[in-house]
Coordinates of C-alpha atoms and ligand atoms in Angstrom, one line a residue:
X1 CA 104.5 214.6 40.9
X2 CA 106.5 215.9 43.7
X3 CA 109.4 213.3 44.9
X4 CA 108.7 211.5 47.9
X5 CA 110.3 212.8 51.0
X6 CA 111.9 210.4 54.1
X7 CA 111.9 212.5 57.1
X8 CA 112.7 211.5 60.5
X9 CA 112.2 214.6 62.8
X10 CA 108.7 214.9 63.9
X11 CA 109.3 218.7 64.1
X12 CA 110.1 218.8 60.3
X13 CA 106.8 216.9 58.9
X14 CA 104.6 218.9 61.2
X15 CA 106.1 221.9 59.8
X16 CA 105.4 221.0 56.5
X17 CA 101.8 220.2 57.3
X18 CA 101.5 223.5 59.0
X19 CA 102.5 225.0 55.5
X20 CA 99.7 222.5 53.7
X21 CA 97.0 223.5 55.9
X22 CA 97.9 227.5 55.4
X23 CA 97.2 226.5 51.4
X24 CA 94.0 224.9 52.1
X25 CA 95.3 221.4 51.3
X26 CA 93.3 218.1 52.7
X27 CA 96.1 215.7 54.7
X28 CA 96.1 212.1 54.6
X29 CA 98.1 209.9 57.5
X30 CA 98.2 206.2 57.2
X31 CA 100.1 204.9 60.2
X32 CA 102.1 201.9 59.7
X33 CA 104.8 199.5 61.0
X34 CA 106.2 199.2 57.6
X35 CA 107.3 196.2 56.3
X36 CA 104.3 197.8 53.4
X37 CA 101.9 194.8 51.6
X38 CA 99.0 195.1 48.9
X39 CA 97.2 195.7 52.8
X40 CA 98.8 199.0 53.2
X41 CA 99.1 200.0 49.7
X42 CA 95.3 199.6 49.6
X43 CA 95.1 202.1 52.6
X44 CA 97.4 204.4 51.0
X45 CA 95.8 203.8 47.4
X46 CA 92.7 205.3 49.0
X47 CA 95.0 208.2 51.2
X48 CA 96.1 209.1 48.3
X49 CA 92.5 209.4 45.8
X50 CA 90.9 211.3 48.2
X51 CA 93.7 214.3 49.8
X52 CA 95.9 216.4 48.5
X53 CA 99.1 215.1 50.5
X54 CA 99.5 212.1 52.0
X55 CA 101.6 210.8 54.7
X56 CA 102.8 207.6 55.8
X57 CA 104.7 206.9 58.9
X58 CA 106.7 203.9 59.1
X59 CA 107.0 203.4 62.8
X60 CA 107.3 199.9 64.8
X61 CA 106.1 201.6 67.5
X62 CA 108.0 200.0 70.8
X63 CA 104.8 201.2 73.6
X64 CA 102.5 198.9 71.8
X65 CA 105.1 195.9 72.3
X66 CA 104.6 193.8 75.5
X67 CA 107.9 192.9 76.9
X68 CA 107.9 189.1 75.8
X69 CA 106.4 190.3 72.3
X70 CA 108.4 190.6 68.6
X71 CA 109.6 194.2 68.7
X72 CA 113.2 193.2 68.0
X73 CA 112.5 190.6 65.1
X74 CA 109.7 192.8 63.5
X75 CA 111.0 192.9 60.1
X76 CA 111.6 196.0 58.4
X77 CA 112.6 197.2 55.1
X78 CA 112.6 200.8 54.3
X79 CA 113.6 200.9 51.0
X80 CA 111.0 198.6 50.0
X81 CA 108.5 200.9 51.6
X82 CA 109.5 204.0 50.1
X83 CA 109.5 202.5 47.0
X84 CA 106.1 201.3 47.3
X85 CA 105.0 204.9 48.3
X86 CA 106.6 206.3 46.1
X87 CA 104.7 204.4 43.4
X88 CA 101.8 205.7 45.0
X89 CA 102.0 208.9 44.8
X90 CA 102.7 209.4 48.9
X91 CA 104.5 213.0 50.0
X92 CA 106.0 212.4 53.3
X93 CA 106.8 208.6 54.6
X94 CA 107.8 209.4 57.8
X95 CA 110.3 207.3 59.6
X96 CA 111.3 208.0 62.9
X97 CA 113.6 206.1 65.1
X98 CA 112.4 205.7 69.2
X99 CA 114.0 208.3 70.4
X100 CA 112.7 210.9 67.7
X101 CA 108.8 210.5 68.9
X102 CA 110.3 208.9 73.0
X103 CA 112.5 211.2 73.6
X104 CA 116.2 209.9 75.9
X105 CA 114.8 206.7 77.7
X106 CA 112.3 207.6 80.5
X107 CA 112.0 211.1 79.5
X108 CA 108.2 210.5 77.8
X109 CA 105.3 210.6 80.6
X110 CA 102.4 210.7 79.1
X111 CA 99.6 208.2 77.8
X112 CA 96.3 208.0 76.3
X113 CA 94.1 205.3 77.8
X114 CA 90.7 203.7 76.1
X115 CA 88.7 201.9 78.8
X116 CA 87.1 199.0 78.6
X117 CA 87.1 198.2 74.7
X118 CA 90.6 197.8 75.3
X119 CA 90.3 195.0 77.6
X120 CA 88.8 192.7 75.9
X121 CA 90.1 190.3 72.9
X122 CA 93.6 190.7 72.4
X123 CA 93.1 193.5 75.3
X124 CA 93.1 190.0 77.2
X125 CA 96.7 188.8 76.2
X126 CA 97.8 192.0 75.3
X127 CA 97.6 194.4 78.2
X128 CA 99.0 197.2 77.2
X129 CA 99.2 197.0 73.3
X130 CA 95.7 199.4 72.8
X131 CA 97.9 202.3 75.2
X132 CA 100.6 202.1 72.3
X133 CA 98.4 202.3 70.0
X134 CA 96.5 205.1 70.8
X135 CA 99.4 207.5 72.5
X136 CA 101.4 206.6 69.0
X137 CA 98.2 207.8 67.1
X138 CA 97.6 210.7 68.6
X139 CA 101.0 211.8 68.3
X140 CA 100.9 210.8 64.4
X141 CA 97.7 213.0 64.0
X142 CA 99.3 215.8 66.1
X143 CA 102.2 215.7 63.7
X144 CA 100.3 215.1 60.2
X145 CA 97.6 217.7 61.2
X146 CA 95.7 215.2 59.1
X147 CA 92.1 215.6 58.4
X148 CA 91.6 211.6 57.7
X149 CA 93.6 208.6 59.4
X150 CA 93.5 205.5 57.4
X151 CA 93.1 202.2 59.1
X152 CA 92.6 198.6 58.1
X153 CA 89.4 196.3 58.8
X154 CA 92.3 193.6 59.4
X155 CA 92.6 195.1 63.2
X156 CA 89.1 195.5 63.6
X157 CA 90.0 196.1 67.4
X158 CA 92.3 198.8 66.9
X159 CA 90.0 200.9 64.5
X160 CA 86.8 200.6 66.8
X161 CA 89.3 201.7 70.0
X162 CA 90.8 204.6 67.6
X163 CA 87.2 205.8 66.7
X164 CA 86.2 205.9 70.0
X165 CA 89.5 208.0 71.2
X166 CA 88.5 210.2 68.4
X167 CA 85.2 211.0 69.8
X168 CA 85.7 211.0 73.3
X169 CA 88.5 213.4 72.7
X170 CA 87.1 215.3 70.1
X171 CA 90.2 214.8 67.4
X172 CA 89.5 217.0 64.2
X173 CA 89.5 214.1 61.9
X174 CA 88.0 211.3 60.1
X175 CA 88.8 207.9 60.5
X176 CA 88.4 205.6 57.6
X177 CA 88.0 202.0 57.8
X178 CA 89.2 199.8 55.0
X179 CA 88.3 196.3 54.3
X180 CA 91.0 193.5 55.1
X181 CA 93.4 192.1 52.0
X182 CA 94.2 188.7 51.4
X183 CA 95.9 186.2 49.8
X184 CA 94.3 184.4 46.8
X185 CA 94.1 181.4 49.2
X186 CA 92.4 183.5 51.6
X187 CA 95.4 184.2 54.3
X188 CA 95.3 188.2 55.4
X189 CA 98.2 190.3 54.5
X190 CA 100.6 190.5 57.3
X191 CA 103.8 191.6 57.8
X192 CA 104.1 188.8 60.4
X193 CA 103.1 186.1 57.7
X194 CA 106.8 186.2 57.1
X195 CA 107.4 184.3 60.1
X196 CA 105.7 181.5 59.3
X197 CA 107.2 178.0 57.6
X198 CA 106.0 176.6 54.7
X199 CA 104.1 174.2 57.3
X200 CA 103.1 176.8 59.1
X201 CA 101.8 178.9 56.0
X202 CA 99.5 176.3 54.9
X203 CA 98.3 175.5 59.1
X204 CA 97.3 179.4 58.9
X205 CA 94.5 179.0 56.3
X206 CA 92.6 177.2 59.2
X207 CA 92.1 180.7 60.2
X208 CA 90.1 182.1 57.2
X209 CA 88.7 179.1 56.1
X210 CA 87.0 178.9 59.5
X211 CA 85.9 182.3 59.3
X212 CA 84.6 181.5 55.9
X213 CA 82.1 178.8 56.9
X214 CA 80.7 180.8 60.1
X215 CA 79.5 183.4 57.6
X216 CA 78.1 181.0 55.3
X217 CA 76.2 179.8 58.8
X218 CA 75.2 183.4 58.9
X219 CA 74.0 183.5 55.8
X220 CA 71.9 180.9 56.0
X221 CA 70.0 181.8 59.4
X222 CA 71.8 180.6 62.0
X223 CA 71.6 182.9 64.6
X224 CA 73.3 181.0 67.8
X225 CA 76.1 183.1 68.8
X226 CA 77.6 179.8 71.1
X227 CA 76.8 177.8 68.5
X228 CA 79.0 179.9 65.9
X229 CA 81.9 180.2 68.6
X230 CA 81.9 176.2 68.9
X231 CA 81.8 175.8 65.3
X232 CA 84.9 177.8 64.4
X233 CA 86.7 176.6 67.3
X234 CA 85.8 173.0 66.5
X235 CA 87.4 173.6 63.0
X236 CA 90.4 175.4 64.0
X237 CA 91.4 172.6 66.5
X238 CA 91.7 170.1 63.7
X239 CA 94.7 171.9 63.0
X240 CA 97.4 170.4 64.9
X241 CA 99.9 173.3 64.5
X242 CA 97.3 175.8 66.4
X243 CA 97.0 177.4 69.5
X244 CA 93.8 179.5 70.2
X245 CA 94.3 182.7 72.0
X246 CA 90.3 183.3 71.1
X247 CA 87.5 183.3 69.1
X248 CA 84.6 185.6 69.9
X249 CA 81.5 186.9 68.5
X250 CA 80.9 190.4 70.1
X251 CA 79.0 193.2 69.3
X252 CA 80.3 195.1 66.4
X253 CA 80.2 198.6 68.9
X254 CA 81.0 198.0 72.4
X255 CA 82.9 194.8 71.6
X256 CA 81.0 192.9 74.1
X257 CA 80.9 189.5 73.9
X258 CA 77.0 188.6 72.5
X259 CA 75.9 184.7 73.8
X260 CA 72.4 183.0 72.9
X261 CA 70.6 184.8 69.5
X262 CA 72.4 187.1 67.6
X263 CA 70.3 190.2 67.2
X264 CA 72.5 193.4 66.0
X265 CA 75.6 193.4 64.1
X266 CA 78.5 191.8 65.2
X267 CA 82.2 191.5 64.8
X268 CA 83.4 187.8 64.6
X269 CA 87.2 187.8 65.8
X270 CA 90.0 185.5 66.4
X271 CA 93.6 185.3 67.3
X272 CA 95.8 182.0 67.2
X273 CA 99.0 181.0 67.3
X274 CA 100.4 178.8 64.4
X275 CA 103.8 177.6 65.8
X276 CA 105.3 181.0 67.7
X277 CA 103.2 183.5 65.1
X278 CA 100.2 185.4 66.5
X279 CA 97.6 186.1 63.9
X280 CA 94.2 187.6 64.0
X281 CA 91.3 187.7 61.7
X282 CA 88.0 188.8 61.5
X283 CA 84.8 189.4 59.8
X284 CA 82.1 191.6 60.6
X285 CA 77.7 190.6 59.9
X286 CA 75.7 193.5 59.6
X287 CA 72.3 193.1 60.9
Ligands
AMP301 P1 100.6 197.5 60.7 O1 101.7 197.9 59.9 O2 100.4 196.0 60.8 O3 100.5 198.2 62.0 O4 99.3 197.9 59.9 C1 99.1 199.3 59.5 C2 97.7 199.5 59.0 O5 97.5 198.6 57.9 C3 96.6 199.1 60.0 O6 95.6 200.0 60.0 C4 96.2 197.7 59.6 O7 94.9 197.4 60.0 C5 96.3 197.8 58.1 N1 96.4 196.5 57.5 C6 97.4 195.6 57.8 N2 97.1 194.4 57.1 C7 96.0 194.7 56.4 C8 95.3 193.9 55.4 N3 95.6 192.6 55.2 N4 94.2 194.5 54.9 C9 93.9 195.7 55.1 N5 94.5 196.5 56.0 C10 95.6 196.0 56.6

């Protein structure tokens, strides 16, 4: 197996994948922030079983940070995250600073918008997060020439917005959705999990273990859309550490919010603060 490469230049990855694609070779991106967990490596696992080269960027991307948000304390550890790419067999990881994708400070004018599915959830507290997000992507797919883009589950937001830029725009690829990783005591993998105290860590199960029992409602006919909302948020207010940015129950598409009987798939979502860490969760019923 080829070494793994570190590259920074934007120019230089997308000038290998122009080489790859002239040998007929299937390209893999899985965008990250770094900071990699089982999370990622289970995207990249996957990258990496079903292309021929894979590439990772490794990116805290500063246009999807609001200004009162956690770009400067994001934590980050490159050699970590090479090492863990390495193990899995990744080509590029791809590591560029601001100014590499931003260009000199106000020199970058453009943006790519998603409407309306953007707005909603942490759309709400978040107005400008899903713009990062997107402009970032699309640069990373411009770059990697990649003919699938590896997301996680875990921001079930962000891949329903990224699928729908995708089609509206019609980007050559395929977007693969991979189902969230936790800890054994049911906590999803987050980078920002390292933020939280001991106190904190244990307050944060209130999240998953809410979650839990609303599918277990599911699954045993309830059907109340209000009635699953109130539930969840019942539980998660008996822990005194929270603070509930939302919990919604919205159709699993167009990430409206569904009220009275539940009758197509949804997406169950929450975001709340335990002490000064944001986390979401989610879980989607197929109907
Ligand atoms: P991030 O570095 O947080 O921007 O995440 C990069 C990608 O990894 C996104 O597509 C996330 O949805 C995905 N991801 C993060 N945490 C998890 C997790 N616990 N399980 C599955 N995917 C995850």
């Amino acid at each position: 197996m080829a070494e793994i490469k570190r590259i920074s230049d934007p120019a230089e990855v997308q000038a290998i994948a122009r080489q790859w694609k002239k040998e007929g070779l299937s390209i893999g991106i899985v965008p990250t922030m770094g900071y990699l967990h089982d999370g990622h490596r289970s995207l990249i696992h996957r990258a990496c079983a079903e292309n021929d080269r894979v590439i990772v960027s490794d990116f805290v991307n500063p246009i999807q940070f609001g200004p009162t948000e956690d770009l400067d304390k994001y934590p980050r550890d490159i050699e970590a995250d090479t090492k863990l790419c390495s193990e899995e067999g990744v080509d590029i990881i791809f590591n560029p600073a601001p100014e590499d994708m931003y260009g000199a400070e106000g020199s970058f004018l453009t943006s790519v918008a998603v409407d309306k599915i953007t707005k909603v959830l942490c759309g709400k507290t978040r107005p400008t997060h899903f713009q990062g997000v997107c402009t970032v992507v699309n640069k990373l797919f411009n770059i990697s020439k990649a003919d699938r883009g590896y997301f996680g589950q875990k921001d079930a937001q962000q891949l329903a917005v990224i699928r729908k830029m995708v089609k509206d725009l019609n980007i050559d690829i395929e977007i693969i959705g991979c189902p969230i990783i936790r800890e054994e005591d049911g906590l999803a993998k987050s980078s920002r999990n390292k933020y939280l105290s001991a106190e904190e860590r244990q307050a944060a199960l209130v999240l998953s273990r809410s979650l839990r029992n609303a599918r277990k409602a599911l699954e045993e006919g309830e059907r109340d859309a209000d009635k699953l909302r109130e539930a969840i948020t019942a539980e998660i207010k008996t822990e005194p550490l929270s603070d509930i940015d939302y919990v919604s129950v919205v159709d699993a598409e167009t990430l409206e919010d569904v009220s009275g009987k539940i009758q197509r798939s949804i997406l169950v979502a929450l975001a709340v603060k335990i002490g000064n860490t944001r986390l979401i969760d989610n879980f989607s019923f197929e109907l």
